[in-house]
PDB file of C-alpha atoms and ligand atoms in Angstrom:
ATOM      1  CA  UNK A 790     -21.333   5.562   5.288  1.00  0.00           C
ATOM      2  CA  UNK A 791     -17.560   5.208   5.846  1.00  0.00           C
ATOM      3  CA  UNK A 792     -15.275   6.368   3.060  1.00  0.00           C
ATOM      4  CA  UNK A 793     -12.055   4.880   1.737  1.00  0.00           C
ATOM      5  CA  UNK A 794      -9.578   6.017  -0.925  1.00  0.00           C
ATOM      6  CA  UNK A 795      -7.405   3.417  -2.653  1.00  0.00           C
ATOM      7  CA  UNK A 796      -4.389   4.631  -4.632  1.00  0.00           C
ATOM      8  CA  UNK A 797      -3.498   2.103  -7.345  1.00  0.00           C
ATOM      9  CA  UNK A 798      -6.824   0.313  -7.657  1.00  0.00           C
ATOM     10  CA  UNK A 799      -6.866  -0.667 -11.344  1.00  0.00           C
ATOM     11  CA  UNK A 800      -5.504  -4.241 -11.002  1.00  0.00           C
ATOM     12  CA  UNK A 801      -4.284  -6.874  -8.537  1.00  0.00           C
ATOM     13  CA  UNK A 802      -4.501  -6.307  -4.792  1.00  0.00           C
ATOM     14  CA  UNK A 803      -5.812  -2.737  -5.173  1.00  0.00           C
ATOM     15  CA  UNK A 804      -8.797  -3.683  -7.349  1.00  0.00           C
ATOM     16  CA  UNK A 805      -9.641  -6.604  -5.020  1.00  0.00           C
ATOM     17  CA  UNK A 806      -9.473  -4.286  -2.025  1.00  0.00           C
ATOM     18  CA  UNK A 807     -11.827  -1.868  -3.803  1.00  0.00           C
ATOM     19  CA  UNK A 808     -14.324  -4.704  -4.405  1.00  0.00           C
ATOM     20  CA  UNK A 809     -14.036  -5.833  -0.776  1.00  0.00           C
ATOM     21  CA  UNK A 810     -14.638  -2.351   0.669  1.00  0.00           C
ATOM     22  CA  UNK A 811     -17.521  -1.715  -1.775  1.00  0.00           C
ATOM     23  CA  UNK A 812     -19.167  -5.018  -0.762  1.00  0.00           C
ATOM     24  CA  UNK A 813     -18.864  -4.002   2.885  1.00  0.00           C
ATOM     25  CA  UNK A 814     -20.853  -0.833   2.194  1.00  0.00           C
ATOM     26  CA  UNK A 815     -18.036   1.719   1.989  1.00  0.00           C
ATOM     27  CA  UNK A 816     -18.046   4.703  -0.350  1.00  0.00           C
ATOM     28  CA  UNK A 817     -14.910   4.091  -2.405  1.00  0.00           C
ATOM     29  CA  UNK A 818     -12.540   6.526  -4.154  1.00  0.00           C
ATOM     30  CA  UNK A 819     -10.315   4.721  -6.657  1.00  0.00           C
ATOM     31  CA  UNK A 820      -7.270   6.061  -8.493  1.00  0.00           C
ATOM     32  CA  UNK A 821      -4.654   4.820 -10.977  1.00  0.00           C
ATOM     33  CA  UNK A 822      -3.349   5.887 -14.386  1.00  0.00           C
ATOM     34  CA  UNK A 823      -5.655   3.543 -16.361  1.00  0.00           C
ATOM     35  CA  UNK A 824      -9.022   5.229 -15.890  1.00  0.00           C
ATOM     36  CA  UNK A 825     -10.871   2.748 -18.126  1.00  0.00           C
ATOM     37  CA  UNK A 826      -9.980  -0.130 -15.773  1.00  0.00           C
ATOM     38  CA  UNK A 827     -11.287   1.922 -12.843  1.00  0.00           C
ATOM     39  CA  UNK A 828     -14.556   2.549 -14.701  1.00  0.00           C
ATOM     40  CA  UNK A 829     -14.943  -1.174 -15.460  1.00  0.00           C
ATOM     41  CA  UNK A 830     -14.313  -1.952 -11.795  1.00  0.00           C
ATOM     42  CA  UNK A 831     -16.969   0.503 -10.630  1.00  0.00           C
ATOM     43  CA  UNK A 832     -19.437  -0.929 -13.158  1.00  0.00           C
ATOM     44  CA  UNK A 833     -19.051  -4.403 -11.577  1.00  0.00           C
ATOM     45  CA  UNK A 834     -20.777  -3.249  -8.380  1.00  0.00           C
ATOM     46  CA  UNK A 835     -23.233  -0.505  -9.432  1.00  0.00           C
ATOM     47  CA  UNK A 836     -24.939  -0.499  -6.036  1.00  0.00           C
ATOM     48  CA  UNK A 837     -21.818   0.936  -4.426  1.00  0.00           C
ATOM     49  CA  UNK A 838     -20.923   4.624  -4.411  1.00  0.00           C
ATOM     50  CA  UNK A 839     -17.734   5.134  -6.433  1.00  0.00           C
ATOM     51  CA  UNK A 840     -15.483   8.131  -7.147  1.00  0.00           C
ATOM     52  CA  UNK A 841     -12.891   7.792  -9.893  1.00  0.00           C
ATOM     53  CA  UNK A 842      -9.778   9.910 -10.299  1.00  0.00           C
ATOM     54  CA  UNK A 843      -6.997   9.326 -12.830  1.00  0.00           C
ATOM     55  CA  UNK A 844      -3.656   9.904 -11.160  1.00  0.00           C
ATOM     56  CA  UNK A 845       0.016   9.246 -11.845  1.00  0.00           C
ATOM     57  CA  UNK A 846       1.709   9.033  -8.438  1.00  0.00           C
ATOM     58  CA  UNK A 847       5.126   9.643 -10.013  1.00  0.00           C
ATOM     59  CA  UNK A 848       3.901  13.215 -10.731  1.00  0.00           C
ATOM     60  CA  UNK A 849       4.022  14.049  -7.047  1.00  0.00           C
ATOM     61  CA  UNK A 850       2.605  17.572  -6.947  1.00  0.00           C
ATOM     62  CA  UNK A 851      -0.157  16.789  -9.457  1.00  0.00           C
ATOM     63  CA  UNK A 852      -1.012  13.607  -7.478  1.00  0.00           C
ATOM     64  CA  UNK A 853      -1.304  15.619  -4.228  1.00  0.00           C
ATOM     65  CA  UNK A 854      -3.596  18.086  -6.003  1.00  0.00           C
ATOM     66  CA  UNK A 855      -5.719  15.240  -7.469  1.00  0.00           C
ATOM     67  CA  UNK A 856      -5.964  13.637  -4.006  1.00  0.00           C
ATOM     68  CA  UNK A 857      -7.148  16.895  -2.522  1.00  0.00           C
ATOM     69  CA  UNK A 858      -9.823  17.211  -5.270  1.00  0.00           C
ATOM     70  CA  UNK A 859     -10.942  13.623  -4.673  1.00  0.00           C
ATOM     71  CA  UNK A 860     -11.330  14.228  -0.931  1.00  0.00           C
ATOM     72  CA  UNK A 861     -13.354  17.356  -1.732  1.00  0.00           C
ATOM     73  CA  UNK A 862     -15.590  15.426  -4.174  1.00  0.00           C
ATOM     74  CA  UNK A 863     -16.132  12.687  -1.577  1.00  0.00           C
ATOM     75  CA  UNK A 864     -16.781  15.279   1.121  1.00  0.00           C
ATOM     76  CA  UNK A 865     -14.117  13.718   3.337  1.00  0.00           C
ATOM     77  CA  UNK A 866     -12.429  10.369   3.829  1.00  0.00           C
ATOM     78  CA  UNK A 867     -11.854   7.993   6.767  1.00  0.00           C
ATOM     79  CA  UNK A 868      -9.338   5.487   5.405  1.00  0.00           C
ATOM     80  CA  UNK A 869      -6.526   6.130   2.935  1.00  0.00           C
ATOM     81  CA  UNK A 870      -4.728   3.162   1.336  1.00  0.00           C
ATOM     82  CA  UNK A 871      -1.521   3.574  -0.683  1.00  0.00           C
ATOM     83  CA  UNK A 872      -1.285   0.424  -2.772  1.00  0.00           C
ATOM     84  CA  UNK A 873       0.304   1.746  -6.001  1.00  0.00           C
ATOM     85  CA  UNK A 874       3.583   0.040  -6.650  1.00  0.00           C
ATOM     86  CA  UNK A 875       6.016  -1.309  -9.194  1.00  0.00           C
ATOM     87  CA  UNK A 876       7.953  -4.527  -8.647  1.00  0.00           C
ATOM     88  CA  UNK A 877      10.971  -4.324 -10.917  1.00  0.00           C
ATOM     89  CA  UNK A 878      14.177  -6.244 -10.233  1.00  0.00           C
ATOM     90  CA  UNK A 879      16.012  -4.597 -13.142  1.00  0.00           C
ATOM     91  CA  UNK A 880      19.222  -2.852 -12.142  1.00  0.00           C
ATOM     92  CA  UNK A 881      18.798  -0.290 -14.979  1.00  0.00           C
ATOM     93  CA  UNK A 882      18.780   3.134 -13.335  1.00  0.00           C
ATOM     94  CA  UNK A 883      15.823   4.511 -15.381  1.00  0.00           C
ATOM     95  CA  UNK A 884      13.636   1.645 -14.147  1.00  0.00           C
ATOM     96  CA  UNK A 885      14.933   1.748 -10.595  1.00  0.00           C
ATOM     97  CA  UNK A 886      14.449   5.510 -10.448  1.00  0.00           C
ATOM     98  CA  UNK A 887      10.847   5.199 -11.667  1.00  0.00           C
ATOM     99  CA  UNK A 888      10.194   2.567  -8.988  1.00  0.00           C
ATOM    100  CA  UNK A 889      11.649   4.891  -6.320  1.00  0.00           C
ATOM    101  CA  UNK A 890       9.380   7.719  -7.542  1.00  0.00           C
ATOM    102  CA  UNK A 891       6.248   5.520  -7.411  1.00  0.00           C
ATOM    103  CA  UNK A 892       6.846   3.260  -4.393  1.00  0.00           C
ATOM    104  CA  UNK A 893       8.755   5.607  -2.098  1.00  0.00           C
ATOM    105  CA  UNK A 894       8.433   9.304  -3.035  1.00  0.00           C
ATOM    106  CA  UNK A 895       4.841   8.905  -4.285  1.00  0.00           C
ATOM    107  CA  UNK A 896       3.920   7.248  -0.996  1.00  0.00           C
ATOM    108  CA  UNK A 897       5.570   9.979   1.096  1.00  0.00           C
ATOM    109  CA  UNK A 898       3.941  12.737  -1.003  1.00  0.00           C
ATOM    110  CA  UNK A 899       0.441  11.370  -0.422  1.00  0.00           C
ATOM    111  CA  UNK A 900       0.856   9.974   3.116  1.00  0.00           C
ATOM    112  CA  UNK A 901       2.191  13.374   4.174  1.00  0.00           C
ATOM    113  CA  UNK A 902      -0.873  15.082   2.618  1.00  0.00           C
ATOM    114  CA  UNK A 903      -3.218  12.633   4.373  1.00  0.00           C
ATOM    115  CA  UNK A 904      -1.567  12.981   7.788  1.00  0.00           C
ATOM    116  CA  UNK A 905      -1.936  16.766   7.698  1.00  0.00           C
ATOM    117  CA  UNK A 906      -5.496  16.455   6.344  1.00  0.00           C
ATOM    118  CA  UNK A 907      -6.563  14.280   9.312  1.00  0.00           C
ATOM    119  CA  UNK A 908      -4.613  16.486  11.721  1.00  0.00           C
ATOM    120  CA  UNK A 909      -6.012  19.797  10.459  1.00  0.00           C
ATOM    121  CA  UNK A 910      -9.577  18.425  10.346  1.00  0.00           C
ATOM    122  CA  UNK A 911      -9.066  16.943  13.838  1.00  0.00           C
ATOM    123  CA  UNK A 912     -10.544  13.779  12.397  1.00  0.00           C
ATOM    124  CA  UNK A 913     -10.320  10.097  13.322  1.00  0.00           C
ATOM    125  CA  UNK A 914      -8.470   8.649  10.358  1.00  0.00           C
ATOM    126  CA  UNK A 915      -6.363   5.772   9.117  1.00  0.00           C
ATOM    127  CA  UNK A 916      -3.398   5.704   6.733  1.00  0.00           C
ATOM    128  CA  UNK A 917      -2.545   2.316   5.260  1.00  0.00           C
ATOM    129  CA  UNK A 918       0.561   1.515   3.219  1.00  0.00           C
ATOM    130  CA  UNK A 919       0.961  -1.719   1.290  1.00  0.00           C
ATOM    131  CA  UNK A 920       4.613  -2.421   2.002  1.00  0.00           C
ATOM    132  CA  UNK A 921       6.021  -5.972   1.760  1.00  0.00           C
ATOM    133  CA  UNK A 922       7.910  -8.711   3.560  1.00  0.00           C
ATOM    134  CA  UNK A 923      10.717  -7.513   1.249  1.00  0.00           C
ATOM    135  CA  UNK A 924      11.001  -4.431   3.510  1.00  0.00           C
ATOM    136  CA  UNK A 925      12.772  -6.531   6.108  1.00  0.00           C
ATOM    137  CA  UNK A 926      16.254  -6.867   4.671  1.00  0.00           C
ATOM    138  CA  UNK A 927      18.221  -5.781   1.614  1.00  0.00           C
ATOM    139  CA  UNK A 928      18.323  -8.544  -0.973  1.00  0.00           C
ATOM    140  CA  UNK A 929      20.206  -8.967  -4.244  1.00  0.00           C
ATOM    141  CA  UNK A 930      16.979 -10.317  -5.779  1.00  0.00           C
ATOM    142  CA  UNK A 931      15.235  -6.936  -5.478  1.00  0.00           C
ATOM    143  CA  UNK A 932      17.676  -4.260  -4.365  1.00  0.00           C
ATOM    144  CA  UNK A 933      15.631  -1.179  -5.273  1.00  0.00           C
ATOM    145  CA  UNK A 934      12.233  -2.730  -4.558  1.00  0.00           C
ATOM    146  CA  UNK A 935      13.173  -3.906  -1.050  1.00  0.00           C
ATOM    147  CA  UNK A 936      14.638  -0.475  -0.295  1.00  0.00           C
ATOM    148  CA  UNK A 937      11.404   1.284  -1.339  1.00  0.00           C
ATOM    149  CA  UNK A 938       9.368  -0.998   0.901  1.00  0.00           C
ATOM    150  CA  UNK A 939      11.775  -0.454   3.827  1.00  0.00           C
ATOM    151  CA  UNK A 940      11.297   3.285   3.232  1.00  0.00           C
ATOM    152  CA  UNK A 941       7.509   2.898   3.387  1.00  0.00           C
ATOM    153  CA  UNK A 942       7.603   0.874   6.619  1.00  0.00           C
ATOM    154  CA  UNK A 943      10.093   3.256   8.225  1.00  0.00           C
ATOM    155  CA  UNK A 944       8.015   6.305   7.175  1.00  0.00           C
ATOM    156  CA  UNK A 945       4.890   4.717   8.661  1.00  0.00           C
ATOM    157  CA  UNK A 946       6.724   3.999  11.922  1.00  0.00           C
ATOM    158  CA  UNK A 947       7.582   7.707  12.113  1.00  0.00           C
ATOM    159  CA  UNK A 948       4.011   8.799  11.376  1.00  0.00           C
ATOM    160  CA  UNK A 949       2.699   6.380  14.037  1.00  0.00           C
ATOM    161  CA  UNK A 950       5.063   7.781  16.651  1.00  0.00           C
ATOM    162  CA  UNK A 951       4.125  11.338  15.643  1.00  0.00           C
ATOM    163  CA  UNK A 952       0.402  10.543  15.999  1.00  0.00           C
ATOM    164  CA  UNK A 953       0.975   8.960  19.438  1.00  0.00           C
ATOM    165  CA  UNK A 954       3.214  11.805  20.620  1.00  0.00           C
ATOM    166  CA  UNK A 955       0.685  14.464  19.555  1.00  0.00           C
ATOM    167  CA  UNK A 956      -2.259  12.356  20.770  1.00  0.00           C
ATOM    168  CA  UNK A 957      -3.872  12.433  17.336  1.00  0.00           C
ATOM    169  CA  UNK A 958      -6.578   9.822  16.582  1.00  0.00           C
ATOM    170  CA  UNK A 959      -4.768   8.659  13.431  1.00  0.00           C
ATOM    171  CA  UNK A 960      -4.042   4.945  12.967  1.00  0.00           C
ATOM    172  CA  UNK A 961      -1.126   3.934  10.753  1.00  0.00           C
ATOM    173  CA  UNK A 962      -1.356   0.425   9.319  1.00  0.00           C
ATOM    174  CA  UNK A 963       1.685  -1.158   7.697  1.00  0.00           C
ATOM    175  CA  UNK A 964       0.614  -4.112   5.532  1.00  0.00           C
ATOM    176  CA  UNK A 965       3.387  -6.549   4.640  1.00  0.00           C
ATOM    177  CA  UNK A 966       2.258  -9.179   2.130  1.00  0.00           C
ATOM    178  CA  UNK A 967       4.315 -12.179   1.043  1.00  0.00           C
ATOM    179  CA  UNK A 968       3.738 -13.450  -2.510  1.00  0.00           C
ATOM    180  CA  UNK A 969       0.339 -12.692  -4.042  1.00  0.00           C
ATOM    181  CA  UNK A 970      -0.874 -13.801  -7.479  1.00  0.00           C
ATOM    182  CA  UNK A 971      -1.327 -10.542  -9.423  1.00  0.00           C
ATOM    183  CA  UNK A 972      -0.140  -8.993 -12.722  1.00  0.00           C
ATOM    184  CA  UNK A 973       2.995  -7.887 -10.827  1.00  0.00           C
ATOM    185  CA  UNK A 974       4.082 -11.443 -10.033  1.00  0.00           C
ATOM    186  CA  UNK A 975       2.973 -13.139 -13.278  1.00  0.00           C
ATOM    187  CA  UNK A 976       5.840 -15.304 -14.523  1.00  0.00           C
ATOM    188  CA  UNK A 977       8.028 -14.548 -11.478  1.00  0.00           C
ATOM    189  CA  UNK A 978      10.170 -17.519 -10.456  1.00  0.00           C
ATOM    190  CA  UNK A 979      11.092 -18.790  -6.985  1.00  0.00           C
ATOM    191  CA  UNK A 980       7.842 -17.827  -5.226  1.00  0.00           C
ATOM    192  CA  UNK A 981       6.335 -19.840  -2.371  1.00  0.00           C
ATOM    193  CA  UNK A 982       3.356 -19.571   0.029  1.00  0.00           C
ATOM    194  CA  UNK A 983       1.575 -17.785  -2.857  1.00  0.00           C
ATOM    195  CA  UNK A 984      -2.000 -16.708  -2.221  1.00  0.00           C
ATOM    196  CA  UNK A 985      -4.732 -15.391  -4.535  1.00  0.00           C
ATOM    197  CA  UNK A 986      -5.426 -11.652  -4.542  1.00  0.00           C
ATOM    198  CA  UNK A 987      -8.986 -12.323  -3.258  1.00  0.00           C
ATOM    199  CA  UNK A 988      -7.591 -13.983  -0.120  1.00  0.00           C
ATOM    200  CA  UNK A 989      -4.971 -11.254   0.313  1.00  0.00           C
ATOM    201  CA  UNK A 990      -7.699  -8.638   0.062  1.00  0.00           C
ATOM    202  CA  UNK A 991      -9.852 -10.299   2.735  1.00  0.00           C
ATOM    203  CA  UNK A 992      -6.871 -10.566   5.117  1.00  0.00           C
ATOM    204  CA  UNK A 993      -5.831  -6.962   4.437  1.00  0.00           C
ATOM    205  CA  UNK A 994      -9.413  -5.719   4.936  1.00  0.00           C
ATOM    206  CA  UNK A 995      -9.600  -7.552   8.295  1.00  0.00           C
ATOM    207  CA  UNK A 996      -6.274  -6.042   9.420  1.00  0.00           C
ATOM    208  CA  UNK A 997      -7.420  -2.537   8.433  1.00  0.00           C
ATOM    209  CA  UNK A 998     -10.782  -2.667  10.210  1.00  0.00           C
ATOM    210  CA  UNK A 999      -9.057  -4.174  13.272  1.00  0.00           C
ATOM    211  CA  UNK A1000      -6.768  -1.066  13.153  1.00  0.00           C
ATOM    212  CA  UNK A1001      -3.628  -3.211  13.292  1.00  0.00           C
ATOM    213  CA  UNK A1002      -0.302  -1.369  13.308  1.00  0.00           C
ATOM    214  CA  UNK A1003       1.559  -4.053  11.349  1.00  0.00           C
ATOM    215  CA  UNK A1004       0.080  -7.070   9.559  1.00  0.00           C
ATOM    216  CA  UNK A1005       1.838  -9.834   7.640  1.00  0.00           C
ATOM    217  CA  UNK A1006      -0.305 -11.286   4.855  1.00  0.00           C
ATOM    218  CA  UNK A1007      -0.834 -14.150   5.543  1.00  0.00           C
ATOM    219  CA  UNK A1008       0.312 -14.189   9.184  1.00  0.00           C
ATOM    220  CA  UNK A1009       2.905 -16.951   8.770  1.00  0.00           C
ATOM    221  CA  UNK A1010       5.167 -14.452   6.970  1.00  0.00           C
ATOM    222  CA  UNK A1011       5.843 -12.913  10.399  1.00  0.00           C
ATOM    223  CA  UNK A1012       8.140 -15.881  11.136  1.00  0.00           C
ATOM    224  CA  UNK A1013       9.890 -15.686   7.757  1.00  0.00           C
ATOM    225  CA  UNK A1014      10.397 -11.941   8.345  1.00  0.00           C
ATOM    226  CA  UNK A1015      11.850 -12.629  11.790  1.00  0.00           C
ATOM    227  CA  UNK A1016      14.347 -15.064  10.305  1.00  0.00           C
ATOM    228  CA  UNK A1017      15.207 -12.668   7.455  1.00  0.00           C
ATOM    229  CA  UNK A1018      15.924  -9.890   9.944  1.00  0.00           C
ATOM    230  CA  UNK A1019      17.970 -11.972  12.358  1.00  0.00           C
ATOM    231  CA  UNK A1020      20.068 -14.288  10.196  1.00  0.00           C
ATOM    232  CA  UNK A1021      23.751 -13.454  10.691  1.00  0.00           C
ATOM    233  CA  UNK A1022      25.203 -11.469   7.793  1.00  0.00           C
ATOM    234  CA  UNK A1023      27.636 -14.227   6.740  1.00  0.00           C
ATOM    235  CA  UNK A1024      24.692 -16.616   6.200  1.00  0.00           C
ATOM    236  CA  UNK A1025      22.386 -14.011   4.586  1.00  0.00           C
ATOM    237  CA  UNK A1026      25.124 -13.136   2.084  1.00  0.00           C
ATOM    238  CA  UNK A1027      25.199 -16.728   0.836  1.00  0.00           C
ATOM    239  CA  UNK A1028      21.605 -16.577  -0.472  1.00  0.00           C
TER     240      UNK A1028
HETATM  241  N1  LIG B1256       1.933  -9.213  -5.631  1.00  0.00           N
HETATM  242  C1  LIG B1256       2.761  -9.450  -4.609  1.00  0.00           C
HETATM  243  O1  LIG B1256       3.284 -10.575  -4.429  1.00  0.00           O
HETATM  244  C2  LIG B1256       3.062  -8.349  -3.618  1.00  0.00           C
HETATM  245  C3  LIG B1256       3.765  -8.691  -2.458  1.00  0.00           C
HETATM  246  C4  LIG B1256       4.058  -7.700  -1.522  1.00  0.00           C
HETATM  247  C5  LIG B1256       3.653  -6.397  -1.762  1.00  0.00           C
HETATM  248  N2  LIG B1256       2.987  -6.090  -2.926  1.00  0.00           N
HETATM  249  C6  LIG B1256       2.608  -4.691  -3.135  1.00  0.00           C
HETATM  250  O2  LIG B1256       1.221  -4.611  -3.356  1.00  0.00           O
HETATM  251  C7  LIG B1256       0.936  -3.465  -4.159  1.00  0.00           C
HETATM  252  C8  LIG B1256       0.025  -3.889  -5.305  1.00  0.00           C
HETATM  253  O3  LIG B1256       0.729  -4.781  -6.138  1.00  0.00           O
HETATM  254  P1  LIG B1256       0.035  -5.834  -7.108  1.00  0.00           P
HETATM  255  O4  LIG B1256       0.791  -7.091  -6.955  1.00  0.00           O
HETATM  256  O5  LIG B1256      -1.438  -5.824  -6.923  1.00  0.00           O
HETATM  257  O6  LIG B1256       0.471  -5.201  -8.521  1.00  0.00           O
HETATM  258  P2  LIG B1256      -0.331  -4.687  -9.793  1.00  0.00           P
HETATM  259  O7  LIG B1256      -1.472  -5.582 -10.123  1.00  0.00           O
HETATM  260  O8  LIG B1256       0.715  -4.461 -10.821  1.00  0.00           O
HETATM  261  O9  LIG B1256      -0.959  -3.281  -9.318  1.00  0.00           O
HETATM  262  C9  LIG B1256      -0.197  -2.131  -9.221  1.00  0.00           C
HETATM  263  C10 LIG B1256      -1.142  -0.948  -9.088  1.00  0.00           C
HETATM  264  O10 LIG B1256      -0.319   0.215  -8.935  1.00  0.00           O
HETATM  265  C11 LIG B1256      -0.746   1.189  -9.864  1.00  0.00           C
HETATM  266  N3  LIG B1256       0.367   2.034 -10.304  1.00  0.00           N
HETATM  267  C12 LIG B1256       1.584   1.652 -10.756  1.00  0.00           C
HETATM  268  N4  LIG B1256       2.294   2.730 -11.139  1.00  0.00           N
HETATM  269  C13 LIG B1256       1.497   3.812 -10.912  1.00  0.00           C
HETATM  270  C14 LIG B1256       1.650   5.211 -11.130  1.00  0.00           C
HETATM  271  N5  LIG B1256       2.775   5.735 -11.657  1.00  0.00           N
HETATM  272  N6  LIG B1256       0.628   6.025 -10.786  1.00  0.00           N
HETATM  273  C15 LIG B1256      -0.513   5.518 -10.264  1.00  0.00           C
HETATM  274  N7  LIG B1256      -0.725   4.203 -10.039  1.00  0.00           N
HETATM  275  C16 LIG B1256       0.282   3.369 -10.380  1.00  0.00           C
HETATM  276  C17 LIG B1256      -1.290   0.395 -11.055  1.00  0.00           C
HETATM  277  O11 LIG B1256      -2.223   1.200 -11.773  1.00  0.00           O
HETATM  278  P3  LIG B1256      -1.950   1.811 -13.240  1.00  0.00           P
HETATM  279  O12 LIG B1256      -0.882   0.980 -13.888  1.00  0.00           O
HETATM  280  O13 LIG B1256      -3.295   1.714 -13.919  1.00  0.00           O
HETATM  281  O14 LIG B1256      -1.529   3.217 -12.987  1.00  0.00           O
HETATM  282  C18 LIG B1256      -2.000  -0.739 -10.321  1.00  0.00           C
HETATM  283  O15 LIG B1256      -3.290  -0.345  -9.958  1.00  0.00           O
HETATM  284  C19 LIG B1256       2.280  -2.914  -4.625  1.00  0.00           C
HETATM  285  O16 LIG B1256       2.639  -1.820  -3.826  1.00  0.00           O
HETATM  286  C20 LIG B1256       3.232  -4.065  -4.374  1.00  0.00           C
HETATM  287  O17 LIG B1256       4.553  -3.640  -4.163  1.00  0.00           O
HETATM  288  C21 LIG B1256       2.689  -7.030  -3.861  1.00  0.00           C
END
């Protein structure tokens, strides 16, 4: 039985991904701060094998320790998915700083642990980060958020090159969704091409099992991302 760990699985895309992997016969480790939501999720599919671990990814050292315990309890893992994230467009430093700790530093703390776990075990493994189309270019609409997602994508690029250079059998999958209907986007204005979290989860699952390096969710966001990246600065600055 293949094993997956999903960080940030209590709601939205993460909980849908957990359901999808469980339905496909995976043993699933789920983490978040709200343990009760994780327990409810596991109770939905009792036939699956679940492991639950409460974890606050902003407490980086404690989160690394909890991850290590979870891997021990599961007796290993094949796929690691970092989905935890905050989408906050507030320019208040306390909020922006918290988002940096969760989306960027939390990701690096755990992706680093996973890379060295797979490397030291000499194991075929996969590290998946749920980044965003927002990683593509700095935007006034989400200055801190876009920067955290650019950090994630850049970090994954580095890990992928490191794995290739050292000939390690570790796949790094950078998932870049557009707008998905979840608690994070409830009430958000100006969204388009919105998809349900169930559809996002199916597309993300397919990209992960196909061992894609980069996947836009859904695929048409690849073109929007291309335009975002390549628009001349004097036009971009008018948006
Ligand atoms: N929705 C979109 O349109 C969209 C688009 C592109 C990318 N994304 C990315 O997709 C990911 C999932 O987002 P979503 O839309 O599904 O949002 P969501 O429903 O709000 O889910 C966020 C998840 O992150 C967890 N989390 C937040 N802070 C945490 C912390 N300090 N420690 C541990 N877990 C924490 C939450 O669990 P607890 O609160 O229980 O801890 C929850 O499980 C995020 O990384 C987001 O940036 C979303």
